[in-house]
């Protein structure tokens, strides 16, 4: 995986969060060599622990993310955390946090949102904006790979879910499908990996391409 170095993030994150936070989404074997992360995405892990773990791992790649904004009032959740068309899915959102990512030139890349009960996240959503020239594609792959390896397991290359050799190849597969289609929106099949559901979506917009990665606890 490419490890492009990103600069530290400034304190102002409101504009970026509002741009991407209001997007409405519609998401329709054992191996002894598997490696699991300390703060695996399970019922026993809190928002602060997961955000801290992501921050630590991103830091090892030179990536910095902002401190998390917490949204827990129902009015704020209805306004900024209304992610799902499904009422059943949306009812899972009792609490959410958001962090912001920027690239080395301090250009806004996107957000990572954690959603669930007041104590435990059940879904994690990474939303990344890529410019029309897709020069930020490697940044995107880094964010998605780190998110999957940190929240689920470091076992993708062993499992090869849906036949993809890596998260990078999964991203490349959806990108190729999308650019050869006439529709502005594409999404992958749902992948099941270690009691989690994974899915990516890609939408063409005026700024280029908006990518979304959903990681959902299968036991939620």
Short mmCIF file of N, CA and C in Angstrom, two decimals, residues 71-198:
data_model
loop_
_atom_site.label_atom_id
_atom_site.label_comp_id
_atom_site.label_asym_id
_atom_site.label_seq_id
_atom_site.Cartn_x
_atom_site.Cartn_y
_atom_site.Cartn_z
N UNK A 71 -21.75 14.34 18.28
CA UNK A 71 -23.12 14.79 18.02
C UNK A 71 -24.07 13.82 18.72
N UNK A 72 -24.74 14.31 19.75
CA UNK A 72 -25.60 13.42 20.53
C UNK A 72 -27.01 13.96 20.75
N UNK A 73 -27.23 15.25 20.52
CA UNK A 73 -28.57 15.79 20.61
C UNK A 73 -29.39 15.33 19.41
N UNK A 74 -30.65 14.99 19.63
CA UNK A 74 -31.47 14.45 18.54
C UNK A 74 -31.58 15.43 17.38
N UNK A 75 -31.67 16.72 17.68
CA UNK A 75 -31.76 17.71 16.61
C UNK A 75 -30.50 17.72 15.75
N UNK A 76 -29.33 17.57 16.38
CA UNK A 76 -28.07 17.53 15.63
C UNK A 76 -27.95 16.25 14.83
N UNK A 77 -28.39 15.13 15.42
CA UNK A 77 -28.36 13.85 14.71
C UNK A 77 -29.26 13.90 13.49
N UNK A 78 -30.46 14.46 13.66
CA UNK A 78 -31.40 14.56 12.54
C UNK A 78 -30.84 15.42 11.42
N UNK A 79 -30.08 16.44 11.77
CA UNK A 79 -29.55 17.37 10.77
C UNK A 79 -28.27 16.88 10.12
N UNK A 80 -27.33 16.35 10.92
CA UNK A 80 -26.00 16.04 10.41
C UNK A 80 -25.67 14.55 10.33
N UNK A 81 -26.48 13.70 10.95
CA UNK A 81 -26.19 12.26 10.94
C UNK A 81 -27.33 11.47 10.32
N UNK A 82 -28.08 12.09 9.44
CA UNK A 82 -29.18 11.41 8.76
C UNK A 82 -28.64 10.71 7.53
N UNK A 83 -27.98 9.57 7.74
CA UNK A 83 -27.24 8.91 6.68
C UNK A 83 -28.05 7.91 5.85
N UNK A 84 -29.11 7.36 6.41
CA UNK A 84 -29.73 6.20 5.79
C UNK A 84 -31.17 6.42 5.38
N UNK A 85 -31.52 5.91 4.21
CA UNK A 85 -32.90 5.94 3.75
C UNK A 85 -33.77 4.98 4.55
N UNK A 86 -33.17 3.88 4.97
CA UNK A 86 -33.89 2.89 5.76
C UNK A 86 -34.15 3.42 7.16
N UNK A 87 -35.42 3.46 7.56
CA UNK A 87 -35.76 3.93 8.91
C UNK A 87 -35.15 3.02 9.97
N UNK A 88 -35.16 1.70 9.69
CA UNK A 88 -34.58 0.75 10.64
C UNK A 88 -33.10 1.03 10.85
N UNK A 89 -32.38 1.33 9.76
CA UNK A 89 -30.96 1.62 9.84
C UNK A 89 -30.72 2.95 10.56
N UNK A 90 -31.52 3.95 10.21
CA UNK A 90 -31.36 5.27 10.81
C UNK A 90 -31.63 5.24 12.30
N UNK A 91 -32.51 4.35 12.74
CA UNK A 91 -32.83 4.26 14.17
C UNK A 91 -31.65 3.78 15.00
N UNK A 92 -30.64 3.20 14.35
CA UNK A 92 -29.43 2.79 15.05
C UNK A 92 -28.61 4.01 15.49
N UNK A 93 -28.87 5.14 14.86
CA UNK A 93 -28.05 6.33 15.11
C UNK A 93 -28.56 7.07 16.34
N UNK A 94 -27.98 6.78 17.48
CA UNK A 94 -28.27 7.49 18.72
C UNK A 94 -27.16 8.49 19.05
N UNK A 95 -26.01 8.31 18.40
CA UNK A 95 -24.82 9.09 18.73
C UNK A 95 -23.87 8.98 17.54
N UNK A 96 -23.15 10.04 17.23
CA UNK A 96 -22.13 9.91 16.18
C UNK A 96 -20.98 10.87 16.44
N UNK A 97 -19.82 10.49 15.93
CA UNK A 97 -18.63 11.34 16.01
C UNK A 97 -18.11 11.55 14.60
N UNK A 98 -17.36 12.63 14.43
CA UNK A 98 -16.79 12.93 13.11
C UNK A 98 -15.40 13.50 13.27
N UNK A 99 -14.49 13.03 12.41
CA UNK A 99 -13.14 13.58 12.34
C UNK A 99 -12.86 13.98 10.90
N UNK A 100 -11.91 14.88 10.71
CA UNK A 100 -11.59 15.40 9.38
C UNK A 100 -10.17 15.00 8.97
N UNK A 101 -10.01 14.75 7.67
CA UNK A 101 -8.70 14.45 7.10
C UNK A 101 -8.34 15.49 6.05
N UNK A 102 -7.03 15.84 5.98
CA UNK A 102 -6.51 16.72 4.95
C UNK A 102 -5.24 16.11 4.38
N UNK A 103 -4.90 16.52 3.15
CA UNK A 103 -3.68 15.99 2.54
C UNK A 103 -2.48 16.83 2.93
N UNK A 104 -1.33 16.52 2.36
CA UNK A 104 -0.08 17.17 2.74
C UNK A 104 -0.09 18.67 2.47
N UNK A 105 -0.91 19.10 1.51
CA UNK A 105 -1.01 20.52 1.18
C UNK A 105 -2.16 21.19 1.90
N UNK A 106 -2.70 20.47 2.91
CA UNK A 106 -3.80 20.97 3.72
C UNK A 106 -5.10 21.10 2.93
N UNK A 107 -5.22 20.34 1.84
CA UNK A 107 -6.47 20.27 1.12
C UNK A 107 -7.40 19.29 1.80
N UNK A 108 -8.65 19.65 1.92
CA UNK A 108 -9.64 18.79 2.57
C UNK A 108 -9.86 17.52 1.76
N UNK A 109 -9.77 16.36 2.43
CA UNK A 109 -10.01 15.07 1.78
C UNK A 109 -11.37 14.50 2.13
N UNK A 110 -11.75 14.56 3.40
CA UNK A 110 -13.03 13.98 3.79
C UNK A 110 -13.13 13.79 5.28
N UNK A 111 -14.03 12.89 5.67
CA UNK A 111 -14.32 12.65 7.08
C UNK A 111 -14.42 11.16 7.38
N UNK A 112 -14.22 10.83 8.64
CA UNK A 112 -14.56 9.51 9.14
C UNK A 112 -15.61 9.71 10.23
N UNK A 113 -16.76 9.07 10.05
CA UNK A 113 -17.88 9.18 10.98
C UNK A 113 -18.08 7.83 11.67
N UNK A 114 -18.35 7.87 12.96
CA UNK A 114 -18.70 6.67 13.71
C UNK A 114 -20.11 6.84 14.25
N UNK A 115 -20.93 5.81 14.11
CA UNK A 115 -22.36 5.90 14.35
C UNK A 115 -22.81 4.71 15.18
N UNK A 116 -23.74 4.94 16.13
CA UNK A 116 -24.28 3.81 16.88
C UNK A 116 -25.03 4.22 18.12
N UNK A 117 -24.90 3.39 19.16
CA UNK A 117 -25.53 3.69 20.44
C UNK A 117 -24.72 4.75 21.17
N UNK A 118 -25.16 5.14 22.34
CA UNK A 118 -24.46 6.19 23.07
C UNK A 118 -23.08 5.74 23.55
N UNK A 119 -22.86 4.45 23.65
CA UNK A 119 -21.59 3.94 24.18
C UNK A 119 -20.72 3.24 23.15
N UNK A 120 -21.33 2.63 22.13
CA UNK A 120 -20.58 1.77 21.22
C UNK A 120 -20.92 2.05 19.76
N UNK A 121 -19.92 2.29 18.91
CA UNK A 121 -20.21 2.47 17.48
C UNK A 121 -20.60 1.15 16.83
N UNK A 122 -21.57 1.21 15.91
CA UNK A 122 -22.01 0.04 15.17
C UNK A 122 -21.64 0.13 13.69
N UNK A 123 -21.47 1.36 13.21
CA UNK A 123 -21.10 1.58 11.82
C UNK A 123 -20.04 2.66 11.75
N UNK A 124 -19.10 2.47 10.85
CA UNK A 124 -18.09 3.49 10.61
C UNK A 124 -18.12 3.82 9.13
N UNK A 125 -18.13 5.11 8.83
CA UNK A 125 -18.25 5.58 7.46
C UNK A 125 -17.09 6.50 7.13
N UNK A 126 -16.32 6.14 6.10
CA UNK A 126 -15.25 7.00 5.61
C UNK A 126 -15.70 7.61 4.29
N UNK A 127 -15.70 8.94 4.20
CA UNK A 127 -16.13 9.65 2.99
C UNK A 127 -14.96 10.50 2.51
N UNK A 128 -14.51 10.24 1.29
CA UNK A 128 -13.33 10.90 0.75
C UNK A 128 -13.64 11.52 -0.60
N UNK A 129 -13.28 12.79 -0.77
CA UNK A 129 -13.44 13.48 -2.04
C UNK A 129 -12.15 13.40 -2.83
N UNK A 130 -12.25 12.93 -4.08
CA UNK A 130 -11.08 12.82 -4.97
C UNK A 130 -11.27 13.79 -6.12
N UNK A 131 -10.24 14.51 -6.49
CA UNK A 131 -10.37 15.52 -7.54
C UNK A 131 -10.60 14.88 -8.91
N UNK A 132 -11.02 15.67 -9.91
CA UNK A 132 -11.35 15.11 -11.22
C UNK A 132 -10.20 14.37 -11.90
N UNK A 133 -8.96 14.72 -11.54
CA UNK A 133 -7.80 14.09 -12.15
C UNK A 133 -7.37 12.83 -11.40
N UNK A 134 -8.09 12.53 -10.33
CA UNK A 134 -7.86 11.35 -9.47
C UNK A 134 -6.43 11.29 -8.94
N UNK A 135 -5.79 12.44 -8.77
CA UNK A 135 -4.43 12.44 -8.23
C UNK A 135 -4.41 12.08 -6.75
N UNK A 136 -5.60 12.10 -6.12
CA UNK A 136 -5.68 11.74 -4.70
C UNK A 136 -6.11 10.29 -4.51
N UNK A 137 -6.08 9.50 -5.56
CA UNK A 137 -6.54 8.12 -5.48
C UNK A 137 -5.69 7.30 -4.50
N UNK A 138 -4.39 7.54 -4.47
CA UNK A 138 -3.53 6.79 -3.55
C UNK A 138 -3.83 7.17 -2.11
N UNK A 139 -4.16 8.45 -1.87
CA UNK A 139 -4.58 8.86 -0.53
C UNK A 139 -5.84 8.10 -0.12
N UNK A 140 -6.77 8.01 -1.04
CA UNK A 140 -8.02 7.30 -0.79
C UNK A 140 -7.75 5.84 -0.43
N UNK A 141 -6.90 5.17 -1.20
CA UNK A 141 -6.60 3.76 -0.94
C UNK A 141 -5.95 3.58 0.43
N UNK A 142 -5.08 4.53 0.81
CA UNK A 142 -4.45 4.46 2.13
C UNK A 142 -5.49 4.56 3.23
N UNK A 143 -6.41 5.53 3.10
CA UNK A 143 -7.44 5.71 4.13
C UNK A 143 -8.33 4.48 4.23
N UNK A 144 -8.78 3.94 3.10
CA UNK A 144 -9.68 2.79 3.13
C UNK A 144 -8.98 1.54 3.68
N UNK A 145 -7.73 1.33 3.27
CA UNK A 145 -7.00 0.15 3.74
C UNK A 145 -6.75 0.22 5.25
N UNK A 146 -6.29 1.37 5.73
CA UNK A 146 -6.04 1.53 7.16
C UNK A 146 -7.34 1.35 7.95
N UNK A 147 -8.44 1.89 7.45
CA UNK A 147 -9.72 1.76 8.14
C UNK A 147 -10.15 0.31 8.26
N UNK A 148 -10.04 -0.44 7.17
CA UNK A 148 -10.42 -1.86 7.21
C UNK A 148 -9.49 -2.65 8.12
N UNK A 149 -8.19 -2.45 7.98
CA UNK A 149 -7.23 -3.23 8.78
C UNK A 149 -7.35 -2.91 10.27
N UNK A 150 -7.68 -1.67 10.60
CA UNK A 150 -7.75 -1.27 12.00
C UNK A 150 -9.06 -1.69 12.64
N UNK A 151 -10.16 -1.57 11.92
CA UNK A 151 -11.47 -1.82 12.52
C UNK A 151 -11.94 -3.26 12.37
N UNK A 152 -11.42 -3.98 11.40
CA UNK A 152 -11.89 -5.36 11.16
C UNK A 152 -10.77 -6.35 11.46
N UNK A 153 -9.80 -6.47 10.58
CA UNK A 153 -8.64 -7.35 10.79
C UNK A 153 -7.62 -7.08 9.71
N UNK A 154 -6.40 -7.48 9.98
CA UNK A 154 -5.32 -7.38 9.00
C UNK A 154 -5.23 -8.73 8.29
N UNK A 155 -6.34 -9.10 7.63
CA UNK A 155 -6.42 -10.45 7.07
C UNK A 155 -6.98 -10.46 5.65
N UNK A 156 -7.08 -9.29 5.02
CA UNK A 156 -7.68 -9.24 3.69
C UNK A 156 -6.94 -10.12 2.70
N UNK A 157 -5.62 -10.03 2.66
CA UNK A 157 -4.85 -10.77 1.66
C UNK A 157 -4.92 -12.28 1.88
N UNK A 158 -5.23 -12.69 3.09
CA UNK A 158 -5.42 -14.12 3.36
C UNK A 158 -6.81 -14.58 2.95
N UNK A 159 -7.82 -13.77 3.24
CA UNK A 159 -9.21 -14.12 2.95
C UNK A 159 -9.57 -13.90 1.49
N UNK A 160 -9.01 -12.83 0.89
CA UNK A 160 -9.34 -12.44 -0.49
C UNK A 160 -10.86 -12.42 -0.72
N UNK A 161 -11.59 -11.60 0.05
CA UNK A 161 -13.05 -11.57 -0.08
C UNK A 161 -13.49 -11.16 -1.49
N UNK A 162 -14.47 -11.90 -2.01
CA UNK A 162 -15.02 -11.67 -3.35
C UNK A 162 -13.94 -11.73 -4.43
N UNK A 163 -12.81 -12.39 -4.12
CA UNK A 163 -11.76 -12.59 -5.11
C UNK A 163 -10.78 -11.44 -5.26
N UNK A 164 -10.93 -10.38 -4.46
CA UNK A 164 -10.03 -9.24 -4.55
C UNK A 164 -8.79 -9.48 -3.72
N UNK A 165 -7.62 -9.23 -4.31
CA UNK A 165 -6.36 -9.48 -3.65
C UNK A 165 -6.08 -8.51 -2.50
N UNK A 166 -6.64 -7.30 -2.59
CA UNK A 166 -6.37 -6.26 -1.60
C UNK A 166 -7.50 -5.25 -1.63
N UNK A 167 -7.50 -4.36 -0.63
CA UNK A 167 -8.46 -3.25 -0.65
C UNK A 167 -8.21 -2.37 -1.87
N UNK A 168 -6.94 -2.19 -2.23
CA UNK A 168 -6.61 -1.40 -3.42
C UNK A 168 -7.27 -1.97 -4.67
N UNK A 169 -7.22 -3.28 -4.85
CA UNK A 169 -7.81 -3.89 -6.03
C UNK A 169 -9.33 -3.81 -6.00
N UNK A 170 -9.90 -3.82 -4.80
CA UNK A 170 -11.36 -3.64 -4.64
C UNK A 170 -11.75 -2.23 -5.11
N UNK A 171 -10.98 -1.23 -4.70
CA UNK A 171 -11.21 0.14 -5.12
C UNK A 171 -11.05 0.27 -6.64
N UNK A 172 -9.98 -0.32 -7.17
CA UNK A 172 -9.74 -0.25 -8.62
C UNK A 172 -10.88 -0.90 -9.40
N UNK A 173 -11.43 -2.00 -8.88
CA UNK A 173 -12.51 -2.70 -9.55
C UNK A 173 -13.76 -1.83 -9.67
N UNK A 174 -14.12 -1.14 -8.57
CA UNK A 174 -15.30 -0.28 -8.63
C UNK A 174 -15.03 0.94 -9.51
N UNK A 175 -13.83 1.47 -9.45
CA UNK A 175 -13.49 2.64 -10.28
C UNK A 175 -13.61 2.29 -11.75
N UNK A 176 -13.07 1.13 -12.16
CA UNK A 176 -13.15 0.72 -13.56
C UNK A 176 -14.59 0.54 -14.00
N UNK A 177 -15.39 -0.10 -13.14
CA UNK A 177 -16.81 -0.29 -13.45
C UNK A 177 -17.51 1.06 -13.60
N UNK A 178 -17.20 1.99 -12.71
CA UNK A 178 -17.89 3.29 -12.69
C UNK A 178 -17.57 4.11 -13.94
N UNK A 179 -16.29 4.17 -14.31
CA UNK A 179 -15.92 5.03 -15.45
C UNK A 179 -16.39 4.45 -16.77
N UNK A 180 -16.74 3.17 -16.79
CA UNK A 180 -17.25 2.55 -18.01
C UNK A 180 -18.77 2.51 -18.04
N UNK A 181 -19.40 3.09 -17.04
CA UNK A 181 -20.86 3.12 -16.97
C UNK A 181 -21.33 4.56 -17.19
N UNK A 182 -22.59 4.70 -17.53
CA UNK A 182 -23.12 6.04 -17.80
C UNK A 182 -23.79 6.65 -16.57
N UNK A 183 -24.00 5.85 -15.54
CA UNK A 183 -24.69 6.34 -14.36
C UNK A 183 -23.71 7.10 -13.45
N UNK A 184 -24.20 8.11 -12.73
CA UNK A 184 -23.31 8.91 -11.86
C UNK A 184 -22.99 8.24 -10.54
N UNK A 185 -23.67 7.13 -10.24
CA UNK A 185 -23.49 6.48 -8.93
C UNK A 185 -23.30 4.98 -9.11
N UNK A 186 -22.31 4.43 -8.43
CA UNK A 186 -22.05 2.99 -8.45
C UNK A 186 -21.75 2.51 -7.04
N UNK A 187 -22.03 1.24 -6.77
CA UNK A 187 -21.66 0.67 -5.48
C UNK A 187 -21.28 -0.78 -5.64
N UNK A 188 -20.40 -1.23 -4.76
CA UNK A 188 -19.92 -2.60 -4.80
C UNK A 188 -20.93 -3.55 -4.17
N UNK A 189 -20.69 -4.83 -4.36
CA UNK A 189 -21.41 -5.82 -3.59
C UNK A 189 -21.00 -5.70 -2.12
N UNK A 190 -21.86 -6.13 -1.23
CA UNK A 190 -21.51 -6.18 0.19
C UNK A 190 -20.54 -7.34 0.41
N UNK A 191 -19.44 -7.05 1.07
CA UNK A 191 -18.43 -8.06 1.39
C UNK A 191 -18.54 -8.39 2.88
N UNK A 192 -18.53 -9.65 3.21
CA UNK A 192 -18.53 -10.09 4.61
C UNK A 192 -17.12 -10.50 5.00
N UNK A 193 -16.61 -9.88 6.04
CA UNK A 193 -15.25 -10.17 6.51
C UNK A 193 -15.22 -10.12 8.03
N UNK A 194 -14.96 -11.26 8.65
CA UNK A 194 -14.81 -11.35 10.10
C UNK A 194 -15.94 -10.65 10.86
N UNK A 195 -17.16 -11.09 10.61
CA UNK A 195 -18.35 -10.57 11.30
C UNK A 195 -18.61 -9.09 11.04
N UNK A 196 -18.17 -8.60 9.89
CA UNK A 196 -18.43 -7.23 9.48
C UNK A 196 -18.87 -7.20 8.02
N UNK A 197 -19.73 -6.24 7.71
CA UNK A 197 -20.14 -6.00 6.34
C UNK A 197 -19.38 -4.79 5.82
N UNK A 198 -18.84 -4.91 4.61
CA UNK A 198 -18.08 -3.83 3.99
C UNK A 198 -18.70 -3.51 2.63
#
